[in-house]
Amino acid sequence: MSHPSDSSQPVVYEIRIAGHLSSQWSEWFAGLTVTLDADGTTWLSGPVIDQAALYGLLKKVRDTGLTLIAVNQISSKQEHP
Amino acid sequence: MPGVFYNGSMSVSILATKLYIPASRSRIVARPRLIERLNEGLQRPSGVTLISASAGFGKTTLVSEWVNQKTESGTQWPAATRTRARRKDESGAPTFQPSSLSLHPFKVAWLSLDEGDNDLARFLTYLVAALQTIAPSIGAGVQAMLQAPQPPPTEAVLTTLLNELNTTPDDFVLVLDDYHVIEAQPVDQALTFLLDHLPLQMHWVIATREDPPLPLARLRARGQLTELRAVDLRFTSAEAAEFLNQVMGLNLSVEDITALENRTEGWITGLQLAALSMQGRSDTAGFIQAFTGSHRFVLDYLMEEVLQRQPEQVRNFLLETSILDRLSGPLCNAITDQADSKAMLETLERANLFVIPLDDQRQWWRYHHLFAEVLQAHLREAQSDRVSELHQRASIWFEQHDLPADAICHALAAKDFDRAANLIERVWLAMDLSYQSATWLSWVKALPVELIRTRPVMCLGYAWALLNGGELEASETWLRAAERWLEPPENSSAQLVVVDEAQFRSLPAALAGARAYRALAVGDIPGTIGYARQTLALAAEDDQLRRTQAMALLGMAEYANGDLVSAEQSLQAFQANLQQVGDLATALGITFILANIKLAQGRLREAIRDYQQTLQRVNRVTPLIIGVSDFYRGLSELWCEQGDLETAQQHLLIAQKLGEQAALTGWPHRLAVAQARLQEIQGDLAGALAWLDEAERRYVRSPLPDRSIAALKARVWIKQGKLAEAESWARTHGVTPEDALSYLGEFEHLTLARVLIARYKTDRVNNTLTAACRLLARLLQAAEAGRRTGSVIEILTLQALAYHAQDDLTQAFASLERALLLAEPEGYVRIFVDEGEPIRLLILDFRLWIEKQKRDQDQKTNRYVEKLLAAFTQPTARPQLTTDKHQSAMIEPLSERELDVLRLLGTELSGPEIARRLNVSLNTVRTHTKNIYSKLGANNRRVAIRRAEELDLL
């Protein structure tokens, strides 16, 4: 039961996708913060309650026709640039 | 049946729109290179075409265009090539190549999947409905099985379906669209099973956004798979040019087209949106420059462009109706307060605004999935407060139009839980009876717990749904919650909510029934009997469903209790009831249990006759129903008991070939135990133990009394002289001579008696034998009281051996004689012979003794004794059964006509000669031949004949 996703604390994830996404997707992606990167990619980041929720988000990425570039788990202190 | 319980029930009906092949669109880019790839896929025998790419790559459009082109133009299958390819077998033997095959029409069934299809029963129901659009007779057997009170194992249902598919004369295609919505493993497994046993005339086309967890590598390796992926589907420069300039009527330069193609990476939805944004715009160059210069997500950028260009009324319509999975004029009117929604939908379709018709009458449409996703995101941002209200309106409309599943989903989306709960409660029984309790359960789990507690009928449904899913602990909570409402209300403030009055009235009977079911599942036999009797007392006379179920539970529990006479009566009543309601498959399956009861009662001949009669009925009704494997295995066991090892061997072989798909639950371990027995008889004790280990590994508990496999192993150890191991078995399983006796423990206690007798023979400690004799005396009394003659014979035999071991010949002969008298009329052999050398010596002594007695009445006994003594010396070397557990070929019984054809295939006669001989057309012979090959897993005449010889079919 030591796997981080099994603990009750949500883990912060960032999902990187190609293209700049409008802010209206924030609610669609369960309230994740939408941050645009200068290199033409978008970071969706925020706490994700468990693995099932993470897969749910990835499915939304798929169903929206977005190109997935990376999925990272980040510690709560660390912020992406 | 649901009508019995409540009137005006909400139906759980088939949605025809899910089976609709999307219509051809007039303005479309022709894609001959992809059509050609799809055609090539058809030439692969048992082919599967996988179209895997993300949303917006035109998967559905491509497949529907292909299908429509084929069916409209009357283009025929490339069947001649296909037939040659298929017959290119190792032997190179010329086989039938009917030229008429090339004239077969192109038949296509279509199924658009949605989230609800994660419920396997629903998936199969729709699969059958789709197949029935091309062959109405398909699936009758499967539907009967899905409607049976006890859901049969999935593979049995699938096997029945495959058998039916095998009989279809024409080649056909089944399209599964949107397979990515399937997340449930049982559905993936069912599809894998179907793909592994694909009839030659069947082709699958699977469109999905992600590679499905199906055995793709295996299909690739076998050359069955055709793949179209994003790289194939995206528009080439030429296609992009044709689309933008011809189809959409734009007049773009090569540079512009290249720029758009690069920006969208050939993504079709992107190009479509771009074209819509440019239509009627004067400054297309400016648009392209801005678009290609932007970093924004293509969909975001273009949707905003497109939406901005719509009048406000259209924009609002799009946003408000985006919450709907499917759209109709009246439904949209109810949602949007507009009066002309149908006209609006038609306008949207004409304007290419991603509205897809779902039928020919233009009653139902849906949005392109991608388009709907973006619209919903916009709606949530712009009018998040309205989302619930829109769902609520949708729920009301669907309820009024008797579409409960949609009504429930929208009520849950609106978080209107009272409304959802009312709908969910009303639809419970209908869904439970049609095996959709998984879907129903997922709805209930979305409701607040406090709300469920106030609804006794829903509590009961919840408990049942959990019981069906094997969640015994959780079900207890909800049984208690429902039972609370049967007691006089202590707390008058407690609020009771009942939607389904009829269900509430029958709650006491229903709860008792659920408790009986649960008691049997946890092994509480007296509880099962008590609750089942209570159900029968409480249930209304016309409540056939509950009565039938209670009778079955009662019979099973009485059986487990050793009360075989009552069990037989209850189960016969159950069987008669099933036949009355037309559930022949389950009714015949009961034969297995009844035969086991007769075996324990020592009625071997009757049990054999029952099995044989049932098999004859099965062969008349349908080639394969669940239980057939067990009937053959059961017959094998009975023949074995009567000493006819040859026939026993042969029947076990048939059972093994029929396999698990035609068997009742727990088949693998029953088969392994049967193999072990035959190995043991052949003297291969190590081999027998290996099979018993296999049986232990594969053991699945069933409500039926099973012989303890550990005890079976202990019996083999005794034969091997490994007494310490056998004694260790008794210790670890806590089996002692002083135990209270029960029918379930009888087999273990008889094993213990053998351990004790064997120990006495090595140590000569009197206590051991006394303990054995006392135990046997008690066992005998119990078996005689329960009228279990089979057990009585075994106990008397062991008693005789015990007395013989201490040289008490008078007692030994007395017990043996009683055993022989009971056993002779039923032709028992192995019950004695299996005891080996000790019993042979005893029988030899006994023969001397009766010869001295010279009693007249001993003629019959004399003959029987000679027969038994002969059985000891019978050669035991037998042909080995195959141990190939991975045989993929499904062997099922051939019909009488197929057997006729098969026998003639074994001659030198040609196809036309066979047809003349049987007085049928050549085509009929070919159809039979095709079926025979497929059933035997053969690909030519020679192999078919060899397999038939193996199976003793000729």
mmCIF file with all atom_site columns, C-alpha atoms in Angstrom, chain A residues 18-25 27-28 36-41 59-60 62-67, chain B residues 54-55 115 180-181 183 209-210 267 295-297 299-300 304 370 373-374 376-378 380-381 384:
data_model
loop_
_atom_site.group_PDB
_atom_site.id
_atom_site.type_symbol
_atom_site.label_atom_id
_atom_site.label_alt_id
_atom_site.label_comp_id
_atom_site.label_asym_id
_atom_site.label_entity_id
_atom_site.label_seq_id
_atom_site.pdbx_PDB_ins_code
_atom_site.Cartn_x
_atom_site.Cartn_y
_atom_site.Cartn_z
_atom_site.occupancy
_atom_site.B_iso_or_equiv
_atom_site.pdbx_formal_charge
_atom_site.auth_seq_id
_atom_site.auth_comp_id
_atom_site.auth_asym_id
_atom_site.auth_atom_id
_atom_site.pdbx_PDB_model_num
ATOM 1  C CA . ALA A 1 18  ? 0.607   19.878 -28.146 1.00 0.00 ? 18  ALA A CA 1
ATOM 2  C CA . GLY A 1 19  ? -0.913  23.247 -29.052 1.00 0.00 ? 19  GLY A CA 1
ATOM 3  C CA . HIS A 1 20  ? -2.228  26.070 -26.915 1.00 0.00 ? 20  HIS A CA 1
ATOM 4  C CA . LEU A 1 21  ? -5.483  25.219 -25.186 1.00 0.00 ? 21  LEU A CA 1
ATOM 5  C CA . SER A 1 22  ? -8.216  27.723 -24.344 1.00 0.00 ? 22  SER A CA 1
ATOM 6  C CA . SER A 1 23  ? -8.983  28.305 -20.698 1.00 0.00 ? 23  SER A CA 1
ATOM 7  C CA . GLN A 1 24  ? -12.517 26.953 -21.145 1.00 0.00 ? 24  GLN A CA 1
ATOM 8  C CA . TRP A 1 25  ? -11.045 23.452 -21.022 1.00 0.00 ? 25  TRP A CA 1
ATOM 9  C CA . GLU A 1 27  ? -13.437 22.867 -16.098 1.00 0.00 ? 27  GLU A CA 1
ATOM 10 C CA . TRP A 1 28  ? -13.654 20.108 -18.682 1.00 0.00 ? 28  TRP A CA 1
ATOM 11 C CA . LEU A 1 36  ? 0.537   27.880 -22.011 1.00 0.00 ? 36  LEU A CA 1
ATOM 12 C CA . ASP A 1 37  ? 4.189   27.339 -22.785 1.00 0.00 ? 37  ASP A CA 1
ATOM 13 C CA . ALA A 1 38  ? 6.158   29.447 -25.206 1.00 0.00 ? 38  ALA A CA 1
ATOM 14 C CA . ASP A 1 39  ? 7.150   26.351 -27.191 1.00 0.00 ? 39  ASP A CA 1
ATOM 15 C CA . GLY A 1 40  ? 3.579   25.913 -28.360 1.00 0.00 ? 40  GLY A CA 1
ATOM 16 C CA . THR A 1 41  ? 2.578   23.301 -25.789 1.00 0.00 ? 41  THR A CA 1
ATOM 17 C CA . LYS A 1 59  ? -9.221  9.568  -21.864 1.00 0.00 ? 59  LYS A CA 1
ATOM 18 C CA . LYS A 1 60  ? -10.488 13.128 -22.182 1.00 0.00 ? 60  LYS A CA 1
ATOM 19 C CA . ARG A 1 62  ? -7.767  11.221 -26.291 1.00 0.00 ? 62  ARG A CA 1
ATOM 20 C CA . ASP A 1 63  ? -11.394 12.046 -26.907 1.00 0.00 ? 63  ASP A CA 1
ATOM 21 C CA . THR A 1 64  ? -10.639 15.671 -27.605 1.00 0.00 ? 64  THR A CA 1
ATOM 22 C CA . GLY A 1 65  ? -8.196  14.704 -30.325 1.00 0.00 ? 65  GLY A CA 1
ATOM 23 C CA . LEU A 1 66  ? -5.286  16.267 -28.470 1.00 0.00 ? 66  LEU A CA 1
ATOM 24 C CA . THR A 1 67  ? -1.724  15.087 -28.941 1.00 0.00 ? 67  THR A CA 1
ATOM 25 C CA . SER B 2 54  ? -7.769  9.310  -32.678 1.00 0.00 ? 54  SER B CA 1
ATOM 26 C CA . ALA B 2 55  ? -10.985 11.278 -32.967 1.00 0.00 ? 55  ALA B CA 1
ATOM 27 C CA . GLU B 2 115 ? -20.658 3.165  -22.620 1.00 0.00 ? 115 GLU B CA 1
ATOM 28 C CA . HIS B 2 180 ? -12.713 2.520  -27.476 1.00 0.00 ? 180 HIS B CA 1
ATOM 29 C CA . VAL B 2 181 ? -15.745 3.041  -25.213 1.00 0.00 ? 181 VAL B CA 1
ATOM 30 C CA . GLU B 2 183 ? -13.372 -0.711 -20.860 1.00 0.00 ? 183 GLU B CA 1
ATOM 31 C CA . ARG B 2 209 ? -9.540  5.533  -30.940 1.00 0.00 ? 209 ARG B CA 1
ATOM 32 C CA . GLU B 2 210 ? -7.125  3.253  -29.157 1.00 0.00 ? 210 GLU B CA 1
ATOM 33 C CA . TRP B 2 267 ? -6.327  15.889 -39.511 1.00 0.00 ? 267 TRP B CA 1
ATOM 34 C CA . HIS B 2 295 ? 0.053   28.123 -31.619 1.00 0.00 ? 295 HIS B CA 1
ATOM 35 C CA . ARG B 2 296 ? -3.453  27.425 -30.499 1.00 0.00 ? 296 ARG B CA 1
ATOM 36 C CA . PHE B 2 297 ? -4.943  23.986 -30.474 1.00 0.00 ? 297 PHE B CA 1
ATOM 37 C CA . LEU B 2 299 ? -9.876  22.546 -32.535 1.00 0.00 ? 299 LEU B CA 1
ATOM 38 C CA . ASP B 2 300 ? -10.055 25.532 -30.167 1.00 0.00 ? 300 ASP B CA 1
ATOM 39 C CA . GLU B 2 304 ? -14.347 29.581 -32.036 1.00 0.00 ? 304 GLU B CA 1
ATOM 40 C CA . LEU B 2 370 ? -15.345 15.725 -31.080 1.00 0.00 ? 370 LEU B CA 1
ATOM 41 C CA . GLU B 2 373 ? -16.933 17.601 -26.558 1.00 0.00 ? 373 GLU B CA 1
ATOM 42 C CA . VAL B 2 374 ? -15.910 21.124 -27.523 1.00 0.00 ? 374 VAL B CA 1
ATOM 43 C CA . GLN B 2 376 ? -19.886 20.951 -23.883 1.00 0.00 ? 376 GLN B CA 1
ATOM 44 C CA . ALA B 2 377 ? -16.674 22.589 -22.753 1.00 0.00 ? 377 ALA B CA 1
ATOM 45 C CA . HIS B 2 378 ? -17.992 25.901 -24.084 1.00 0.00 ? 378 HIS B CA 1
ATOM 46 C CA . ARG B 2 380 ? -19.748 24.630 -19.070 1.00 0.00 ? 380 ARG B CA 1
ATOM 47 C CA . GLU B 2 381 ? -17.696 27.766 -19.277 1.00 0.00 ? 381 GLU B CA 1
ATOM 48 C CA . SER B 2 384 ? -22.387 26.294 -16.050 1.00 0.00 ? 384 SER B CA 1
#
